[in-house]
Structure formats: structure tokens, C-alpha cells
mmCIF file of C-alpha atoms in Angstrom:
data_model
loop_
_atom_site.group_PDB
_atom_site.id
_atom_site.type_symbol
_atom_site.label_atom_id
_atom_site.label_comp_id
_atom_site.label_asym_id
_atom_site.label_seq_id
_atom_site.Cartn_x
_atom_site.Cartn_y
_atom_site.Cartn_z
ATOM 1 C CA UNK A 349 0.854 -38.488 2.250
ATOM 2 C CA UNK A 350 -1.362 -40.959 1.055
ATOM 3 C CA UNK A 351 -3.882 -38.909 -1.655
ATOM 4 C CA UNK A 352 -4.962 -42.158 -3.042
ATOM 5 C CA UNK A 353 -9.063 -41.582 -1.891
ATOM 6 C CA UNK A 354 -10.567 -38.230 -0.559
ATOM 7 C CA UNK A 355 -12.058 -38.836 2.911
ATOM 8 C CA UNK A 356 -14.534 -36.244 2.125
ATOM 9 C CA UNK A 357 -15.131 -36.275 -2.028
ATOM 10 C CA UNK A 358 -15.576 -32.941 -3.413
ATOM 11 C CA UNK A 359 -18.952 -32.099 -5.096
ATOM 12 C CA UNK A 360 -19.053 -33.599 -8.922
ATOM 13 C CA UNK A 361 -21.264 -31.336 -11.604
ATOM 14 C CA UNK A 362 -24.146 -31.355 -11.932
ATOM 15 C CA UNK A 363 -24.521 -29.205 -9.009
ATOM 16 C CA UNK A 364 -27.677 -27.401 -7.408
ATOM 17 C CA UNK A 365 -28.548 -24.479 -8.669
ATOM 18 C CA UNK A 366 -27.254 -22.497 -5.148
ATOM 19 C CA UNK A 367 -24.336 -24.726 -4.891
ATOM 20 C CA UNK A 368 -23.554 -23.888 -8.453
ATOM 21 C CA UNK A 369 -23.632 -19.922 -8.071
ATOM 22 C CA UNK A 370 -21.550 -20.574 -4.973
ATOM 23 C CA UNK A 371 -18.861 -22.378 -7.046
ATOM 24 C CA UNK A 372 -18.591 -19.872 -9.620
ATOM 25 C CA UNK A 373 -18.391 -17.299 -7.230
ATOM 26 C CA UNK A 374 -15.366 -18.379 -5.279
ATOM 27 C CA UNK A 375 -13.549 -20.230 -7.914
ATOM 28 C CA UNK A 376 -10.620 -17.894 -9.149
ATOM 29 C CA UNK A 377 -11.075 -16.525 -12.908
ATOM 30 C CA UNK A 378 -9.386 -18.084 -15.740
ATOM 31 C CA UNK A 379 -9.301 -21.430 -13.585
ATOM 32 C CA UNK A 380 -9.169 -24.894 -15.787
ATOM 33 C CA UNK A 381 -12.190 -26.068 -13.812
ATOM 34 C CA UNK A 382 -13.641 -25.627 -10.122
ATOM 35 C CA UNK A 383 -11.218 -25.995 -8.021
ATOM 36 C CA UNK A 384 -11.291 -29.419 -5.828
ATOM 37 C CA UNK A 385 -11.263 -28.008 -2.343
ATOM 38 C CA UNK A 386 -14.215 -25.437 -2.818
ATOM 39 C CA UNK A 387 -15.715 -28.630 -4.023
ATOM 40 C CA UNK A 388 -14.859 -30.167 -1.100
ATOM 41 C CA UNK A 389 -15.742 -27.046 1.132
ATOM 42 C CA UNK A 390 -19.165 -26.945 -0.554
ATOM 43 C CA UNK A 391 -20.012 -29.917 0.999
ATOM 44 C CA UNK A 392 -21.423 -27.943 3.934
ATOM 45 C CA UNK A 393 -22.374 -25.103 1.852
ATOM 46 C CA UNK A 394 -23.785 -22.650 4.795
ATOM 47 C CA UNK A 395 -19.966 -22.758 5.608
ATOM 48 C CA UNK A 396 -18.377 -22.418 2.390
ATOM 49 C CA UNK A 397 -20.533 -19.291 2.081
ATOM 50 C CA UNK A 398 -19.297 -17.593 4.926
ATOM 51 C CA UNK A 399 -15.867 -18.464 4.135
ATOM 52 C CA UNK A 400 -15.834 -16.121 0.574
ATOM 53 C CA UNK A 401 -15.467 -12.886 1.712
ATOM 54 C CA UNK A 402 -12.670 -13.743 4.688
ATOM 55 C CA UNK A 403 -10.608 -15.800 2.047
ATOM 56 C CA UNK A 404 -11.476 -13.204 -0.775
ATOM 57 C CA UNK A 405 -10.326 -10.544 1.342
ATOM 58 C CA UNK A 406 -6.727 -12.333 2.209
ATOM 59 C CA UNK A 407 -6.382 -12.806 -1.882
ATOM 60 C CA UNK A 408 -7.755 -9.571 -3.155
ATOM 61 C CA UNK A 409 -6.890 -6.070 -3.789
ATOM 62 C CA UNK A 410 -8.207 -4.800 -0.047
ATOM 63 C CA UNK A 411 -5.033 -6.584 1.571
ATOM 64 C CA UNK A 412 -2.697 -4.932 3.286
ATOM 65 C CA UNK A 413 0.325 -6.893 2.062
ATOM 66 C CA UNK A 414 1.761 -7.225 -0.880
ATOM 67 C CA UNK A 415 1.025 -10.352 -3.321
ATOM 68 C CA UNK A 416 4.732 -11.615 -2.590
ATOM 69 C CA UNK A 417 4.721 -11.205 0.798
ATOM 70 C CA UNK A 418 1.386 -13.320 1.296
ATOM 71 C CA UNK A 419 2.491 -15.601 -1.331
ATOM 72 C CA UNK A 420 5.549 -16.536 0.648
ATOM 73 C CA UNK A 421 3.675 -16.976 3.718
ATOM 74 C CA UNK A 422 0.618 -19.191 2.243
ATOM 75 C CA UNK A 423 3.613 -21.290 0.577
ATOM 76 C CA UNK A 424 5.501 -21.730 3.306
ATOM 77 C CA UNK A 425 2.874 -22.509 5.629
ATOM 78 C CA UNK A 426 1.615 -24.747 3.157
ATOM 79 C CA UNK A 427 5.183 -26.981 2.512
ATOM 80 C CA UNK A 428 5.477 -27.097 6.489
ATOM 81 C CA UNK A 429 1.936 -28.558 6.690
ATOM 82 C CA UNK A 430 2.423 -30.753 3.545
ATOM 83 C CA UNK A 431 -0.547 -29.402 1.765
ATOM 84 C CA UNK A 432 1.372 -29.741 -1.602
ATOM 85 C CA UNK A 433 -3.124 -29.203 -3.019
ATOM 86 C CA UNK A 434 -3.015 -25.727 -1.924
ATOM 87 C CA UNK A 435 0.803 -25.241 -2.018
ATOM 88 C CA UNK A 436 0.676 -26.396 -5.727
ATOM 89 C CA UNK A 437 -2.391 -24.670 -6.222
ATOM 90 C CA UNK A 438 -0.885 -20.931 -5.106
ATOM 91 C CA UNK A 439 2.588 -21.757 -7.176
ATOM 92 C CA UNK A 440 0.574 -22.773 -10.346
ATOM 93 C CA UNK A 441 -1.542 -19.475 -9.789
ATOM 94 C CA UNK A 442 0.435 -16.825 -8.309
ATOM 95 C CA UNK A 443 4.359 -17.698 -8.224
ATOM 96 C CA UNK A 444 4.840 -16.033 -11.820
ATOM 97 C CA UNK A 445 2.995 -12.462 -10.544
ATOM 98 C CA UNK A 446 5.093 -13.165 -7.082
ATOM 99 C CA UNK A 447 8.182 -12.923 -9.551
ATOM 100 C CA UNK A 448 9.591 -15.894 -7.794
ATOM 101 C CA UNK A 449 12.254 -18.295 -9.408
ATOM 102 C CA UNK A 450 12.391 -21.531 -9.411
ATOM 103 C CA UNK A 451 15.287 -21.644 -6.535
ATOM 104 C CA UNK A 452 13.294 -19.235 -4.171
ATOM 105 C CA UNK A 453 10.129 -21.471 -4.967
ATOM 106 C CA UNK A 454 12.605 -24.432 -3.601
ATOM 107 C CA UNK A 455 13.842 -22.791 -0.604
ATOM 108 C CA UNK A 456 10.147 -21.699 0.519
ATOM 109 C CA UNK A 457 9.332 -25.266 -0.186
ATOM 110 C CA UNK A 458 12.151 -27.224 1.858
ATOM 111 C CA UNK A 459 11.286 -26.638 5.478
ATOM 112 C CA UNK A 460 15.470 -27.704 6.243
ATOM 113 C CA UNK A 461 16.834 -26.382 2.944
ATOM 114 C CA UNK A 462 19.012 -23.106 2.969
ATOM 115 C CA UNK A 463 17.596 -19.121 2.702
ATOM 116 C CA UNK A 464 20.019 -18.338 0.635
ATOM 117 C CA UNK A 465 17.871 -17.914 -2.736
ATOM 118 C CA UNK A 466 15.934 -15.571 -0.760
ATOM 119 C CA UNK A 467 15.805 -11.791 -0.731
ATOM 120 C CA UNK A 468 15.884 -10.587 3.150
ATOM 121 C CA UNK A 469 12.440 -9.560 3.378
ATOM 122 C CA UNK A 470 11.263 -13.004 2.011
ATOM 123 C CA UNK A 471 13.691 -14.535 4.541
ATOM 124 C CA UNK A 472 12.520 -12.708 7.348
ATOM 125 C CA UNK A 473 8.682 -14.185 6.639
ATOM 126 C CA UNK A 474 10.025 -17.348 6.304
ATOM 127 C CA UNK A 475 11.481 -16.846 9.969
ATOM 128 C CA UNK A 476 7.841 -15.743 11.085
ATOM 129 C CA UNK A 477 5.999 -18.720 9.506
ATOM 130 C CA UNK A 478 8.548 -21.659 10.802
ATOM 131 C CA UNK A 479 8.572 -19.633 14.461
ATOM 132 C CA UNK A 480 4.275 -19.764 14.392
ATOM 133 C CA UNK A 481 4.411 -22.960 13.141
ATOM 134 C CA UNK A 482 6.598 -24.801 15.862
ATOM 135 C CA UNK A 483 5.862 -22.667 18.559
ATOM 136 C CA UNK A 484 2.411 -21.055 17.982
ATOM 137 C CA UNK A 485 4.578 -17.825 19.186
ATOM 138 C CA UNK A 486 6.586 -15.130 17.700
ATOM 139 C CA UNK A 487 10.089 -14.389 19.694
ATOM 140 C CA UNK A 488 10.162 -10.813 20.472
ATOM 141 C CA UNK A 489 14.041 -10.638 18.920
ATOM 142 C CA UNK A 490 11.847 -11.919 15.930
ATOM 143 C CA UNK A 491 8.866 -9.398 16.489
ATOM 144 C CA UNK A 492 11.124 -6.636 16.623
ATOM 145 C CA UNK A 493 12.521 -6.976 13.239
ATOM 146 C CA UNK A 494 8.902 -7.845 11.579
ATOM 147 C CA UNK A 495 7.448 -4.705 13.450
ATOM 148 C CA UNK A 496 9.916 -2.880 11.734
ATOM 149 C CA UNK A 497 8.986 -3.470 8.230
ATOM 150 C CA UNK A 498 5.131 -3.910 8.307
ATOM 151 C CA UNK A 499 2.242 -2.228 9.991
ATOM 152 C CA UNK A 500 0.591 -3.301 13.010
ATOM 153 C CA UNK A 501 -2.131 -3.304 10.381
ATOM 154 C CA UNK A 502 0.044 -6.220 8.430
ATOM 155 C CA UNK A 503 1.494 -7.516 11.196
ATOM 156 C CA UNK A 504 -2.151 -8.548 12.299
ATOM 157 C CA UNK A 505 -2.299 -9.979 8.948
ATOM 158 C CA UNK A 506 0.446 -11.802 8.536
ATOM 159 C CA UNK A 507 -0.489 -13.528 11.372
ATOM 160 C CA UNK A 508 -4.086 -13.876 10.174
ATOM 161 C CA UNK A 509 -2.750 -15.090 6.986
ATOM 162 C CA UNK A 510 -0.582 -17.638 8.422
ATOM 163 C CA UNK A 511 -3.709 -19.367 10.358
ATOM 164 C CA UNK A 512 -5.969 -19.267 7.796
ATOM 165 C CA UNK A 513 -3.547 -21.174 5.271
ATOM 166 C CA UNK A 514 -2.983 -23.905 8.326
ATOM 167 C CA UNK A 515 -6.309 -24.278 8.830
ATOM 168 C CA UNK A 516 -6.742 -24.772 4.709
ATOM 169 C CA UNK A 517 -3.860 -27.286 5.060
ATOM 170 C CA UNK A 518 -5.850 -28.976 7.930
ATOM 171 C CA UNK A 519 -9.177 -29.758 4.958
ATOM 172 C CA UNK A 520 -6.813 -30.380 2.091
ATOM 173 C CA UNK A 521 -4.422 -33.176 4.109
ATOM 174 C CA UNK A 522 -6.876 -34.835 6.325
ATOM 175 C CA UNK A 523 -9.798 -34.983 4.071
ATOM 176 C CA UNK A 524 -7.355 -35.533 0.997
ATOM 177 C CA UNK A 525 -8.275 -33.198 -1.369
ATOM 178 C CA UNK A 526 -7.451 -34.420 -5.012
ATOM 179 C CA UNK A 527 -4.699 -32.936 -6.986
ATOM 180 C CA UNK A 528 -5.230 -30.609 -9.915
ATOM 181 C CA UNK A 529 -3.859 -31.714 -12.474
ATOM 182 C CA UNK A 530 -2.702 -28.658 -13.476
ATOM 183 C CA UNK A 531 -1.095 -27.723 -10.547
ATOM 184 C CA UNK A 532 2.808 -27.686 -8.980
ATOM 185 C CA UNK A 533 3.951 -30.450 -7.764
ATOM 186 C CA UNK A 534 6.537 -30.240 -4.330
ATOM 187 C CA UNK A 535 10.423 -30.087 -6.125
ATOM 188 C CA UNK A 536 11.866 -33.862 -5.405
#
């Protein structure tokens, strides 16, 4: 994908006073700097604002699922999309507490590379994500087998989850969001 300009450029400091307190309070703790695509999101701040608490709720302590189990989604949605921003954002971030290895990062990352690295579970959301993403649909041979390890309470979720990271793709590809430079890159 061509990053070589943002179509929309994210916000550059000095900000506003209310743009400011809207920055700090969605960046993620401990983070190098504000992240590029809240920058980029707080161009239409009134939006950005209302986004917080739905996005804060998917990465916080109130979700259902597990941090693995929405870490393989958001990075699989993510590689599918080619959003290797937010992809390489949530493996810089999250893939260490996710206690993923470098070969299961791979095989989340290559949409036509093999399962194999993966445990079953993380296989089986895999499955989900690649059936949503070509199809918009989830089989019911496919349903019955998530149904029978998650909640209709996660399974709402999951496919929650799985939207709201292709709709992030959506802003980071088409209004090429910058690269941190401290963030994963996609494996060669």
C-alpha cells in the first residue's frame, strides 16, 4: 500500500486545549507519543469523542473476552484488511501479554499461510474472522463450534469486535495513517 502521504494528516502538537484533553484521554498509557490515528480521528473531534468509550470498552477490563482471544481477532482482521498501522500497532502493544510467539504472530498475519502454529481455540477465531471477512456471514457448521466455546454474550462480541477493527482498517488504509515508528512491521 502506498503510505507515502496521509490523505487526511493527523493533528501535529500544539493542539487546542479540548483537542489536547481528548488526546490524552484515549491515547493508551506508557505510549512513546500520541498515537497517529487518534490524531487522525481527532480531526473531527465531536466524533473521536464518541468513539472513546465504544473502543475503550472493546480494549478494557469490562470485555467479555479474553485479551488473546480479541487480540487474535483485531490481528487478523487487521492482516486481511492490510492495516499493517493498527496491526503493528496491537502486536507492538499487546502480542507479549497475548503470550503469542513469533510463529503464531506469522500465521495470524498470512491470510494463505498454514494454522498450524496455532492452538485450536486461536484457530477456530481465525476461521470466524476469514468467514466474516469474505462472506459478511458465519456458516452455521462454523457457528456451531464458536457457540460452543463462548457466550452468546461473546459471541455478540466477537462479532462486534471484528467490525469495529474493519472499520479502523477502513481510516488507517484509505486515509494512510503514518507508521509508528515503534511499531511491528508485517513478517516479509
Amino acid at each position: 500500500m502506498n503510505q507515502t502521504h496521509s490523505r487526511i494528516p493527523p493533528l501535529e502538537s500544539p493542539f487546542e486545549p479540548n483537542i489536547e484533553q481528548m488526546l490524552n484521554r484515549m491515547n493508551p498509557p506508557g505510549a512513546p507519543s500520541v498515537l497517529a490515528l487518534f490524531r487522525t480521528l481527532a480531526v473531527n473531534p465531536a466524533m473521536a469523542e464518541r468513539l472513546m468509550p465504544w473502543g475503550g470498552y472493546l480494549l478494557g477490563r469490562h470485555a467479555s473476552l479474553p485479551l488473546r482471544d480479541r487480540e487474535v481477532v483485531i490481528d487478523r482482521v487487521c492482516a486481511l484488511c492490510g492495516a499493517e498501522y493498527e496491526w503493528g500497532v496491537h502486536v507492538a502493544a499487546f502480542a507479549k501479554a497475548a503470550e503469542f510467539s513469533d510463529s503464531q504472530i506469522a500465521a495470524i498475519a498470512d491470510p494463505d499461510g498454514p494454522l498450524d502454529a496455532l492452538p485450536e481455540r486461536d484457530r477456530l477465531l481465525v476461521r470466524l474472522v476469514d468467514e466474516l471477512h469474505d462472506t459478511s456471514q458465519v456458516s452455521d457448521a462454523l457457528w456451531c463450534e464458536v457457540s460452543a466455546l463462548w457466550t452468546q454474550a461473546q459471541c455478540v462480541e466477537l462479532l462486534m469486535l471484528a467490525g469495529w477493527y474493519h472499520a479502523i482498517s477502513y481510516v488507517c488504509n484509505a486515509a494512510r495513517v503514518p507508521l509508528e515508528s515503534w511499531q511491528a512491521r508485517f513478517p516479509a
